[in-house]
mmCIF file of C-alpha atoms in Angstrom:
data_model
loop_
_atom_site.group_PDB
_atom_site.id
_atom_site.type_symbol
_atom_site.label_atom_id
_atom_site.label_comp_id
_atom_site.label_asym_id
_atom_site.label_seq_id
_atom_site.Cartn_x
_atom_site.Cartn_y
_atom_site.Cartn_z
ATOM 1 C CA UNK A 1 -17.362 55.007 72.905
ATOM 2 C CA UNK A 2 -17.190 51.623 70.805
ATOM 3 C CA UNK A 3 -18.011 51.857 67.583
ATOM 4 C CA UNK A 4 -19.849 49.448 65.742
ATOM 5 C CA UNK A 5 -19.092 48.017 62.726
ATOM 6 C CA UNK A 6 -20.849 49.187 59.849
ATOM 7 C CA UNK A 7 -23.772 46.991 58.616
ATOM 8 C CA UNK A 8 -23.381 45.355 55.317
ATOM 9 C CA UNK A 9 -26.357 43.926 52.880
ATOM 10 C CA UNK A 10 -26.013 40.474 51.927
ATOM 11 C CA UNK A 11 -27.976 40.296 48.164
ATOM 12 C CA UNK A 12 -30.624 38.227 48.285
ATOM 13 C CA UNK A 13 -30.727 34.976 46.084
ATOM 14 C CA UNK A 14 -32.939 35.083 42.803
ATOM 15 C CA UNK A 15 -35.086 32.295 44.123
ATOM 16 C CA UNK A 16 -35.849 33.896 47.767
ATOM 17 C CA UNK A 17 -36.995 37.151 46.091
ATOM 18 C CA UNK A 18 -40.262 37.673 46.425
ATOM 19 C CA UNK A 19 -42.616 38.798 43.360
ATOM 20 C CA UNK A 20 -42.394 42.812 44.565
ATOM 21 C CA UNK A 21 -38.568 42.848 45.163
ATOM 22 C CA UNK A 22 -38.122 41.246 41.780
ATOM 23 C CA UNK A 23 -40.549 43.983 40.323
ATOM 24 C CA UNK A 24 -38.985 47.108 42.064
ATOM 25 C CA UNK A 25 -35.547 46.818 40.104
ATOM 26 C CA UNK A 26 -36.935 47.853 37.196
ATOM 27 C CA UNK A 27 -35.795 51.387 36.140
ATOM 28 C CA UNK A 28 -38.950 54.190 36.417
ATOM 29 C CA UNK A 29 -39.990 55.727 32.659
ATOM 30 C CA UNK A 30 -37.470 58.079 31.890
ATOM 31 C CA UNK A 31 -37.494 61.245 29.339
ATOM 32 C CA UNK A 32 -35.166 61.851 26.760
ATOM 33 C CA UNK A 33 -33.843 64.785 25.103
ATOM 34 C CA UNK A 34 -36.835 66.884 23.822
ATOM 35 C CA UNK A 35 -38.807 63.716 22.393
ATOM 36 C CA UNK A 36 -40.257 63.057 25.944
ATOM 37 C CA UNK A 37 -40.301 59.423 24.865
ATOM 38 C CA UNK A 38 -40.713 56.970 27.594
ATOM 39 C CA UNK A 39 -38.612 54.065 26.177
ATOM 40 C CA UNK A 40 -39.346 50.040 27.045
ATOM 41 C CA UNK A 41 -38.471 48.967 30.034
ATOM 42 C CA UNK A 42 -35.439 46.944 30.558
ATOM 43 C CA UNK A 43 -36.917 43.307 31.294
ATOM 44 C CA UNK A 44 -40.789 42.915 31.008
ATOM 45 C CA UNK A 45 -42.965 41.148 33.536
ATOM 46 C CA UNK A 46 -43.264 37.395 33.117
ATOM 47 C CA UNK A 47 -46.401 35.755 33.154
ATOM 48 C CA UNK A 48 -45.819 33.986 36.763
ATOM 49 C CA UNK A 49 -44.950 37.292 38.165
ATOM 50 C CA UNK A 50 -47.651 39.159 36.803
ATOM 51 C CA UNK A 51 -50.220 36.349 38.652
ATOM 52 C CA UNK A 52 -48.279 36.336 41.402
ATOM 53 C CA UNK A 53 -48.306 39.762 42.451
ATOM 54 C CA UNK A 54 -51.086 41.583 43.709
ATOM 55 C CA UNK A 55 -53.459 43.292 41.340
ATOM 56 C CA UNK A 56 -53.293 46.655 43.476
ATOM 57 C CA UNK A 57 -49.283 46.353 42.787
ATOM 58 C CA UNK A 58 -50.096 46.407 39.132
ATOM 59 C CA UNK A 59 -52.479 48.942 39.099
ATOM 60 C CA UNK A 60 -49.788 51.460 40.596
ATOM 61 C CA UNK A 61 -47.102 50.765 38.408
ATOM 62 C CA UNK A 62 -46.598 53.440 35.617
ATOM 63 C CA UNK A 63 -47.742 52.135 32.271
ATOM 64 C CA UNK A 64 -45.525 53.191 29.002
ATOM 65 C CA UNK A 65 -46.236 56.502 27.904
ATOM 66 C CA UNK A 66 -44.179 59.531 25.732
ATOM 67 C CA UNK A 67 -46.102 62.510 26.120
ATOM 68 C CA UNK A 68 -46.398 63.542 29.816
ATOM 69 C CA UNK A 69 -49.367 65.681 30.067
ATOM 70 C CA UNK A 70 -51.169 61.641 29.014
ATOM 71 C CA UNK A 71 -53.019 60.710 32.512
ATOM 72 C CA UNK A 72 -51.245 57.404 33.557
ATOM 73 C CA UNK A 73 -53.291 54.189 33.546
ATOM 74 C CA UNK A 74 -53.659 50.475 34.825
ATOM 75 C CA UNK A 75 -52.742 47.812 32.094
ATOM 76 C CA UNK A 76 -55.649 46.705 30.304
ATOM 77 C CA UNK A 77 -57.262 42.655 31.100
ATOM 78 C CA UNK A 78 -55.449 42.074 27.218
ATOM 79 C CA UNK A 79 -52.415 43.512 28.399
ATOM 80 C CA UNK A 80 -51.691 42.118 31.299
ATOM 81 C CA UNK A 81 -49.375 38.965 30.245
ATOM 82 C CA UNK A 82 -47.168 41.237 28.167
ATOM 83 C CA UNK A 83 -47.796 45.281 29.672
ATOM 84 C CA UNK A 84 -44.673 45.859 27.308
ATOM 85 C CA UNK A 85 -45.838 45.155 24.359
ATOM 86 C CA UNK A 86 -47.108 47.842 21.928
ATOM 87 C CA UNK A 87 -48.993 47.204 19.142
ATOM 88 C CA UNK A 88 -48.522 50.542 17.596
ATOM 89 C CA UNK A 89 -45.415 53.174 17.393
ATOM 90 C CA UNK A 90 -46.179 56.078 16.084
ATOM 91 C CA UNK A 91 -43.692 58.816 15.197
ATOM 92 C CA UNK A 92 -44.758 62.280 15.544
ATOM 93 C CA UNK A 93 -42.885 64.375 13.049
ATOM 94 C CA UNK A 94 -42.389 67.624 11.505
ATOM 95 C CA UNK A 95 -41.956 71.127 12.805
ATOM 96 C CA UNK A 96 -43.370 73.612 15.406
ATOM 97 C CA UNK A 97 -46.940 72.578 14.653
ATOM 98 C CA UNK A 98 -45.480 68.928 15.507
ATOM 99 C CA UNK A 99 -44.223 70.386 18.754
ATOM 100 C CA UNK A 100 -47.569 71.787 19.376
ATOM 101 C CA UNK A 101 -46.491 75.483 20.020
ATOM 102 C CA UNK A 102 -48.840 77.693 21.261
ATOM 103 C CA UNK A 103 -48.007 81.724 21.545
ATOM 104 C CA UNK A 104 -49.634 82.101 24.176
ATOM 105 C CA UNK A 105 -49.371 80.011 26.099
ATOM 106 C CA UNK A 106 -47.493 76.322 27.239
ATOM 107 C CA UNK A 107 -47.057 73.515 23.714
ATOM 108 C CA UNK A 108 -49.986 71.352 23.478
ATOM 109 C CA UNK A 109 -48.492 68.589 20.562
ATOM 110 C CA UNK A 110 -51.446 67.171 18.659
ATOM 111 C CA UNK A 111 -49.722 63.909 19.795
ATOM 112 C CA UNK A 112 -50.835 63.765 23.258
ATOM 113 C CA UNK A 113 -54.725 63.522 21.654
ATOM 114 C CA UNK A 114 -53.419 60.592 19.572
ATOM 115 C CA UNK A 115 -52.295 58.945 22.270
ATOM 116 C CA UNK A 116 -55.477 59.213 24.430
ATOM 117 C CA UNK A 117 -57.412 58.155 21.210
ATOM 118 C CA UNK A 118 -55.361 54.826 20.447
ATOM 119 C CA UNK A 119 -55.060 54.135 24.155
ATOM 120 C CA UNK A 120 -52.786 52.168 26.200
ATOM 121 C CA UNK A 121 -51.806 49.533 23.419
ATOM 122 C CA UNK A 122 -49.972 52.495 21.146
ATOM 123 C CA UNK A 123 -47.204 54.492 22.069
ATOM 124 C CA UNK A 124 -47.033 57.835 20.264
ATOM 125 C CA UNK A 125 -43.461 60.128 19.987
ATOM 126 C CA UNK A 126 -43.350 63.523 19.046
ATOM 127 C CA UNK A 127 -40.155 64.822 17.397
ATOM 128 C CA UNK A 128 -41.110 68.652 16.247
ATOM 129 C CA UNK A 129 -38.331 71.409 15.100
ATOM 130 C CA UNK A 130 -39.786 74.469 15.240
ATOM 131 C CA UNK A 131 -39.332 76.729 12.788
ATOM 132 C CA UNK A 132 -37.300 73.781 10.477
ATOM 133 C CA UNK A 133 -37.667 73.499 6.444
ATOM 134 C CA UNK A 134 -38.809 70.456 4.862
ATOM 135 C CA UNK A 135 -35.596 70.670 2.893
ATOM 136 C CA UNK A 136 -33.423 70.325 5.907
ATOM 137 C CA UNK A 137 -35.529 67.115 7.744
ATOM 138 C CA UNK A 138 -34.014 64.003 5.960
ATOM 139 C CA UNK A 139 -31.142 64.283 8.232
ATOM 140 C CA UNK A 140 -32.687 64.576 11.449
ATOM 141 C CA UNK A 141 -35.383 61.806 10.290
ATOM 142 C CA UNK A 142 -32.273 59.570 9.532
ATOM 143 C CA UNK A 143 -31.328 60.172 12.877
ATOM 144 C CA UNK A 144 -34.534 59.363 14.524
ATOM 145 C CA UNK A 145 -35.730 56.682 12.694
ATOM 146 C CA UNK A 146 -32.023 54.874 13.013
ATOM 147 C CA UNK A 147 -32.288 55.649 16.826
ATOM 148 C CA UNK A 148 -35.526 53.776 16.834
ATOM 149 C CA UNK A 149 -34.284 50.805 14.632
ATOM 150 C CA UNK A 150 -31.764 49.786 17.808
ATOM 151 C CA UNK A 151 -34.639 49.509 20.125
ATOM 152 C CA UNK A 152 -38.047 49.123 18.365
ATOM 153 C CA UNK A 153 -38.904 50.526 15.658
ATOM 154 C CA UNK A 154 -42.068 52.600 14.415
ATOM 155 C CA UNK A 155 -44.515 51.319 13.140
ATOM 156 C CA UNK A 156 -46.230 54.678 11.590
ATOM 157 C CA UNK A 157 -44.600 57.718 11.382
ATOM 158 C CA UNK A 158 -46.400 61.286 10.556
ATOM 159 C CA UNK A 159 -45.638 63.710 9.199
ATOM 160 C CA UNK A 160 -46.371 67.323 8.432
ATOM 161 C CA UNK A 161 -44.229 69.709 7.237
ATOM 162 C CA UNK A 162 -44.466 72.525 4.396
ATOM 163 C CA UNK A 163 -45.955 75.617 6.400
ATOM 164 C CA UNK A 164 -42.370 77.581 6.578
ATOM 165 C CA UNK A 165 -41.315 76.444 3.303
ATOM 166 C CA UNK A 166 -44.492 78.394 1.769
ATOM 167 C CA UNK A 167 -43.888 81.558 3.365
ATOM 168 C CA UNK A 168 -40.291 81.955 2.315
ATOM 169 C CA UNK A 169 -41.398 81.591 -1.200
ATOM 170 C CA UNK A 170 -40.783 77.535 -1.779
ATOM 171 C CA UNK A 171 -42.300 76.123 -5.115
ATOM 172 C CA UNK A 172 -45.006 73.313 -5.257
ATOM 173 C CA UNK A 173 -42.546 70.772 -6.859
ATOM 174 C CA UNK A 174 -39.331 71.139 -5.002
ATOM 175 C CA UNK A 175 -41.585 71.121 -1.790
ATOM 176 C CA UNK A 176 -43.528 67.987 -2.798
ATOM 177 C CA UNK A 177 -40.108 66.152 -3.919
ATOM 178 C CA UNK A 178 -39.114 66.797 -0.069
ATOM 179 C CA UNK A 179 -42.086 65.521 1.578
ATOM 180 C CA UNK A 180 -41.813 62.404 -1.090
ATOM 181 C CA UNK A 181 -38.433 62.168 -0.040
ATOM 182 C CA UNK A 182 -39.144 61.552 3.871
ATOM 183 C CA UNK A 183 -42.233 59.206 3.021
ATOM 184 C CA UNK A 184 -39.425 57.044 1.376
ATOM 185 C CA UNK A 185 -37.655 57.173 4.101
ATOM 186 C CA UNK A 186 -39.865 55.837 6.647
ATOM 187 C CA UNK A 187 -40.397 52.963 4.200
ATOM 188 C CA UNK A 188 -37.052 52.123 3.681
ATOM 189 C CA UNK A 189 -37.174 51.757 7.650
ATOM 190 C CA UNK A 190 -39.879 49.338 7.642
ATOM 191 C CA UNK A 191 -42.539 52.331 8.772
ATOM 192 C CA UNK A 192 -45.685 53.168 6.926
ATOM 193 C CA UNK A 193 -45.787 56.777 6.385
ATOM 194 C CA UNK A 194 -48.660 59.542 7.062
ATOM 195 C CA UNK A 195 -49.096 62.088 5.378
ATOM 196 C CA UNK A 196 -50.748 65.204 6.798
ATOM 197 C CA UNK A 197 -51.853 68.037 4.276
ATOM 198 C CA UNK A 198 -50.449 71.549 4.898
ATOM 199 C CA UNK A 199 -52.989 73.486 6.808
ATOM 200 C CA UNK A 200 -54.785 77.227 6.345
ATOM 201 C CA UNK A 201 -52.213 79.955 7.274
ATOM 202 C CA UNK A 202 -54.448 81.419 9.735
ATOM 203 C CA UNK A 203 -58.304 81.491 9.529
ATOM 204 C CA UNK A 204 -58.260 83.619 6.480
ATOM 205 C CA UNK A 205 -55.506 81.776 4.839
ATOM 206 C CA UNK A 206 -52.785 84.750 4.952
ATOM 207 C CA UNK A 207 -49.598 84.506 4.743
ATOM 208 C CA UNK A 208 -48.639 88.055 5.405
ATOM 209 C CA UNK A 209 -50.155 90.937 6.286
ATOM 210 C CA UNK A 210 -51.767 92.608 3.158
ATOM 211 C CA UNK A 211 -50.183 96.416 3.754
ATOM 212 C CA UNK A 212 -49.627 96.887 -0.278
ATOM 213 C CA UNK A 213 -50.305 94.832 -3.171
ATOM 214 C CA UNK A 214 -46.732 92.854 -3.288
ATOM 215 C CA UNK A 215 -48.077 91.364 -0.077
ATOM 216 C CA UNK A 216 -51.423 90.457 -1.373
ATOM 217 C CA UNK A 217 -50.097 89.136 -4.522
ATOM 218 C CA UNK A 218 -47.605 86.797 -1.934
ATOM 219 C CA UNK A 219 -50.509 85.522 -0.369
ATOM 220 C CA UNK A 220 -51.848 84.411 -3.671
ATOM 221 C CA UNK A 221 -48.972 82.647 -4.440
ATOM 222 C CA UNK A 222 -49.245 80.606 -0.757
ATOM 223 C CA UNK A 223 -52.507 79.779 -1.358
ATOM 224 C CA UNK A 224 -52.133 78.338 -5.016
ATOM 225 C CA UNK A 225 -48.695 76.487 -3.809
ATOM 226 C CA UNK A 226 -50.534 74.945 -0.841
ATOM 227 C CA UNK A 227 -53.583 74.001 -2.628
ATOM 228 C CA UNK A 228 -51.166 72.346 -5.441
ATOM 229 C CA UNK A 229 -49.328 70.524 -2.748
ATOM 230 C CA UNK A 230 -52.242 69.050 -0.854
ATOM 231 C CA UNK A 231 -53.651 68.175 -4.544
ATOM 232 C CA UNK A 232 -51.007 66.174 -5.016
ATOM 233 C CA UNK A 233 -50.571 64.466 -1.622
ATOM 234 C CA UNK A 234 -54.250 63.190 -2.005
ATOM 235 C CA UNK A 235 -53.686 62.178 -5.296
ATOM 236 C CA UNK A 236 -50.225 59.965 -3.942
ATOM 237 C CA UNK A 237 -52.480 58.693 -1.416
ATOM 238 C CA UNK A 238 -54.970 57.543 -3.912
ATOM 239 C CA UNK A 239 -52.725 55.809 -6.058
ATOM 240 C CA UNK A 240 -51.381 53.639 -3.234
ATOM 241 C CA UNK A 241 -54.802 52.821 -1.877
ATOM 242 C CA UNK A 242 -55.529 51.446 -5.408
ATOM 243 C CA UNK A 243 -52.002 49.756 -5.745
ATOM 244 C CA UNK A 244 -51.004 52.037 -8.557
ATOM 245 C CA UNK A 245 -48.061 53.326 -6.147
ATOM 246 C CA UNK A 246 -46.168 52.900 -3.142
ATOM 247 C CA UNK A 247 -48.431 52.951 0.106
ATOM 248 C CA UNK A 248 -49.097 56.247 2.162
ATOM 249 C CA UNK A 249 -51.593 57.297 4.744
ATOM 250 C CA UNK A 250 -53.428 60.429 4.353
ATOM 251 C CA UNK A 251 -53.905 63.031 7.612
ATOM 252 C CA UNK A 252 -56.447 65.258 5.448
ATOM 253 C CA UNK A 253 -56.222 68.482 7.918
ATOM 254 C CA UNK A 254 -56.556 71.165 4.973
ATOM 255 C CA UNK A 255 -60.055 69.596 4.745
ATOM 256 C CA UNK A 256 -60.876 69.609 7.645
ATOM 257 C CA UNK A 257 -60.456 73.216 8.567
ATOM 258 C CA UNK A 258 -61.984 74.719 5.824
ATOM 259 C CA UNK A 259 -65.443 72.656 5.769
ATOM 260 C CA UNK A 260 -65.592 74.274 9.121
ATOM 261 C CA UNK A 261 -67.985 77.978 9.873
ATOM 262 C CA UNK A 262 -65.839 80.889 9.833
ATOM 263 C CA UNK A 263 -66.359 81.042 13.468
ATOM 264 C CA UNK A 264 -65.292 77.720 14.830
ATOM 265 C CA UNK A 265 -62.164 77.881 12.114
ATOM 266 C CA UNK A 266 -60.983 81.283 13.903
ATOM 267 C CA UNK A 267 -60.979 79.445 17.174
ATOM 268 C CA UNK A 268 -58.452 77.051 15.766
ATOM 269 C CA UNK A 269 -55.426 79.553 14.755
ATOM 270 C CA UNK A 270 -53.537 81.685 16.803
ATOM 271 C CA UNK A 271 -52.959 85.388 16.406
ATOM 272 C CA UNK A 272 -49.800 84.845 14.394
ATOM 273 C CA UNK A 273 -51.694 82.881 11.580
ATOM 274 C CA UNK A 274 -49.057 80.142 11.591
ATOM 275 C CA UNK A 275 -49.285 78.298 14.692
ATOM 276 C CA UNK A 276 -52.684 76.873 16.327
ATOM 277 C CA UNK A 277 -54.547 77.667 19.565
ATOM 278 C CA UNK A 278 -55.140 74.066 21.861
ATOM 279 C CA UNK A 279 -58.520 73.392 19.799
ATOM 280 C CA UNK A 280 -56.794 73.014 16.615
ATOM 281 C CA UNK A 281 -53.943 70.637 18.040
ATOM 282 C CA UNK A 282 -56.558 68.544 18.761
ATOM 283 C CA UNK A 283 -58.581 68.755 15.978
ATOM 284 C CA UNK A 284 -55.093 67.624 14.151
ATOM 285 C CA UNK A 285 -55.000 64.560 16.379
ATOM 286 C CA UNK A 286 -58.706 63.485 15.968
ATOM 287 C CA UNK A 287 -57.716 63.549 11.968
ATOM 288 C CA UNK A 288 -54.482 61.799 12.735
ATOM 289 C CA UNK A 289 -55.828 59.060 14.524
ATOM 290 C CA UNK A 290 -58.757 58.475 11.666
ATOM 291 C CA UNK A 291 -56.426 58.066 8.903
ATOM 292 C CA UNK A 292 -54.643 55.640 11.235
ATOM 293 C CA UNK A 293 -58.004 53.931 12.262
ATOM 294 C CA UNK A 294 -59.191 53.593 8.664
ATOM 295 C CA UNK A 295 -55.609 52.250 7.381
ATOM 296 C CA UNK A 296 -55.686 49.688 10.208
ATOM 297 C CA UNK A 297 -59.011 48.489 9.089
ATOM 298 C CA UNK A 298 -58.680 48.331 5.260
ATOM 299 C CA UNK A 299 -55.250 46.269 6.376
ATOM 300 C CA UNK A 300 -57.472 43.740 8.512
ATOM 301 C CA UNK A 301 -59.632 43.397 5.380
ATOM 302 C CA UNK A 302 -57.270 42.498 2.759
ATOM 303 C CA UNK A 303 -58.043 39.432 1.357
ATOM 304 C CA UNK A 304 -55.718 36.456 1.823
ATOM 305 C CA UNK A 305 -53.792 35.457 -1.045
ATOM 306 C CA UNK A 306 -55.268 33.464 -3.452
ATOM 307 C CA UNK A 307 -53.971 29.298 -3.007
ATOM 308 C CA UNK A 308 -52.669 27.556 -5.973
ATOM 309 C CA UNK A 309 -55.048 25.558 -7.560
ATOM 310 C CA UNK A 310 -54.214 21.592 -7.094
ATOM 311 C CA UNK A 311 -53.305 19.547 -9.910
ATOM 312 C CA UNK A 312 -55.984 17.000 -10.618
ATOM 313 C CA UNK A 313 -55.872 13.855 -10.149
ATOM 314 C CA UNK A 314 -55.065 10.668 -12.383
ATOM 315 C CA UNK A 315 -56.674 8.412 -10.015
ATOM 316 C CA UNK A 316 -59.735 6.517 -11.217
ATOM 317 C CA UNK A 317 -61.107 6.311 -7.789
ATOM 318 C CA UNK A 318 -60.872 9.904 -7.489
ATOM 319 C CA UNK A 319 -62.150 10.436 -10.973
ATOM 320 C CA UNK A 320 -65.621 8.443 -9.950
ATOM 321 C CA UNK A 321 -66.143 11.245 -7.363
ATOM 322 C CA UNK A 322 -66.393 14.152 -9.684
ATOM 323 C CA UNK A 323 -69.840 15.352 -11.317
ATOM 324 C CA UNK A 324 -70.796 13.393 -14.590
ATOM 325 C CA UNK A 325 -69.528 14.591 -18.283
ATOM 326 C CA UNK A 326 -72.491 16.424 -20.533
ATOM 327 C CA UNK A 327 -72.217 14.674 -23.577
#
């Protein structure tokens, strides 16, 4: 039996590929780690390829995402020339209700609602730690926001944080210094920062269950230390709207669970009265994505600074054209 000799594939020149060969050695979106980021892809489209391929091509080709549950669609008519470019990153972080746990059932992170609310020109990242102390998440925001400088880095970042700290006992200052302490950080990175207010422990606001009066008199203390905290993240959030202090977003979720009916607020929590049920994760991405929306547009309407005035001139020709003295 002759053998034959095993076929070998000549590569093809650049400039006899055609548009879809060119287009398919681009590496698929990818996950990484427990972010479930999809990163950028390694070259982006040009414009000549993008209008020389077919439209149907396009329309199949997965669009940049990060949170997979996040139905896949076509590029947009206004993304089309660049399908890479995203106008908004936004950094999901904080703990287990960042991670979108759900007792009973699989995690539904409020970030996958952001996403389908800011649509395909945003890209939305969700970096939770269940279970993690705002004390302990400077590192691990180093970390991400470092990771991000290499390859783009965030525009917005989010975070909430606080809900573990208050049921091991944490004070109002030393937990506000933390969260003050990771809104710096995201500026120092270039990042404007969100700040979320620490939600109801469960519908009823408890802590722990009230089975004496040392428990009832803990819950107390929760309450007063989270309504002192949110106090004084609106109040930071004022001051930088008016330019009396650094800028920072405000994610006002405290308010919007308790100007809720008793009924549709027990539909939000879980049975554990920490974590949330799939209608408050989305609730906390609807309020997410209007602090975004109205910082967005107060940014488009900031007046342009003011020019320097010109220095008049000495010209008598020009001083003919002015409006007459009163004498």
């Amino acid at each position: 039996m002759v053998q034959m000799p095993a076929k070998t594939s000549t590569p093809v020149p650049a400039r006899m590929r055609s548009p879809l060969m060119a287009a398919r050695q681009w590496s698929p979106v990818r996950t990484s780690g427990r972010l479930r980021s999809a990163p950028p892809l390694s070259a982006p489209p040009s414009p000549a390829l993008m209008q020389s391929a077919p439209l149907a091509f396009w329309g199949a080709w997965p669009t940049q995402r990060s949170v997979s549950p996040v139905a896949r669609r076509s590029p947009s008519p206004q993304c089309v020339d660049a399908p890479n470019e995203k106008t908004l990153r936004v950094l999901a972080f904080g703990d287990s209700l960042t991670s979108g746990i759900v007792p009973t059932g699989p995690c539904r992170p409020y970030a996958e609602t952001l996403q389908e609310l800011l649509g395909p020109t945003a890209l939305v990242s969700d970096s939770g730690n269940s279970g993690e102390l705002a004390a302990l998440m400077p590192a691990r925001l180093r970390t991400e926001l470092q990771a991000a400088r290499q390859a783009r880095p965030f525009t917005h970042v989010v975070v909430l944080a606080g809900t573990n700290d208050l049921r091991l006992g944490a004070k109002a200052d030393a937990l506000l210094g933390h969260l003050l302490l990771l809104h710096s950080l995201v500026r120092a990175a270039g990042a404007i920062p969100v700040a979320v207010t620490v939600p109801p422990l469960g519908p009823t606001d408890t802590a722990h269950e009230e089975s004496c009066p040392v428990m009832a008199l803990e819950n107390m203390r929760c309450r007063a230390v989270r309504a002192g905290l949110n106090m004084s993240l609106r109040a930071h959030a004022a001051a930088g709207a008016e330019g009396r202090g650094p800028v920072l977003a405000l994610a006002d979720f405290d308010s919007a669970v308790t100007e809720l009916a008793p009924e549709q607020r027990k539909g939000l929590f879980s049975s554990d009265n920490l974590h949330l049920e799939p209608r408050g994760y989305e609730l906390l991405g609807q309020v997410v994505h209007r602090a975004l929306r109205a910082l967005l547009s107060t940014a488009s309407r900031e007046p342009r600074e003011p020019r320097e005035p010109r220095e008049a001139s000495t010209s008598p020709r020009r001083a003919q054209r002015g409006p007459p003295l009163v004498t």
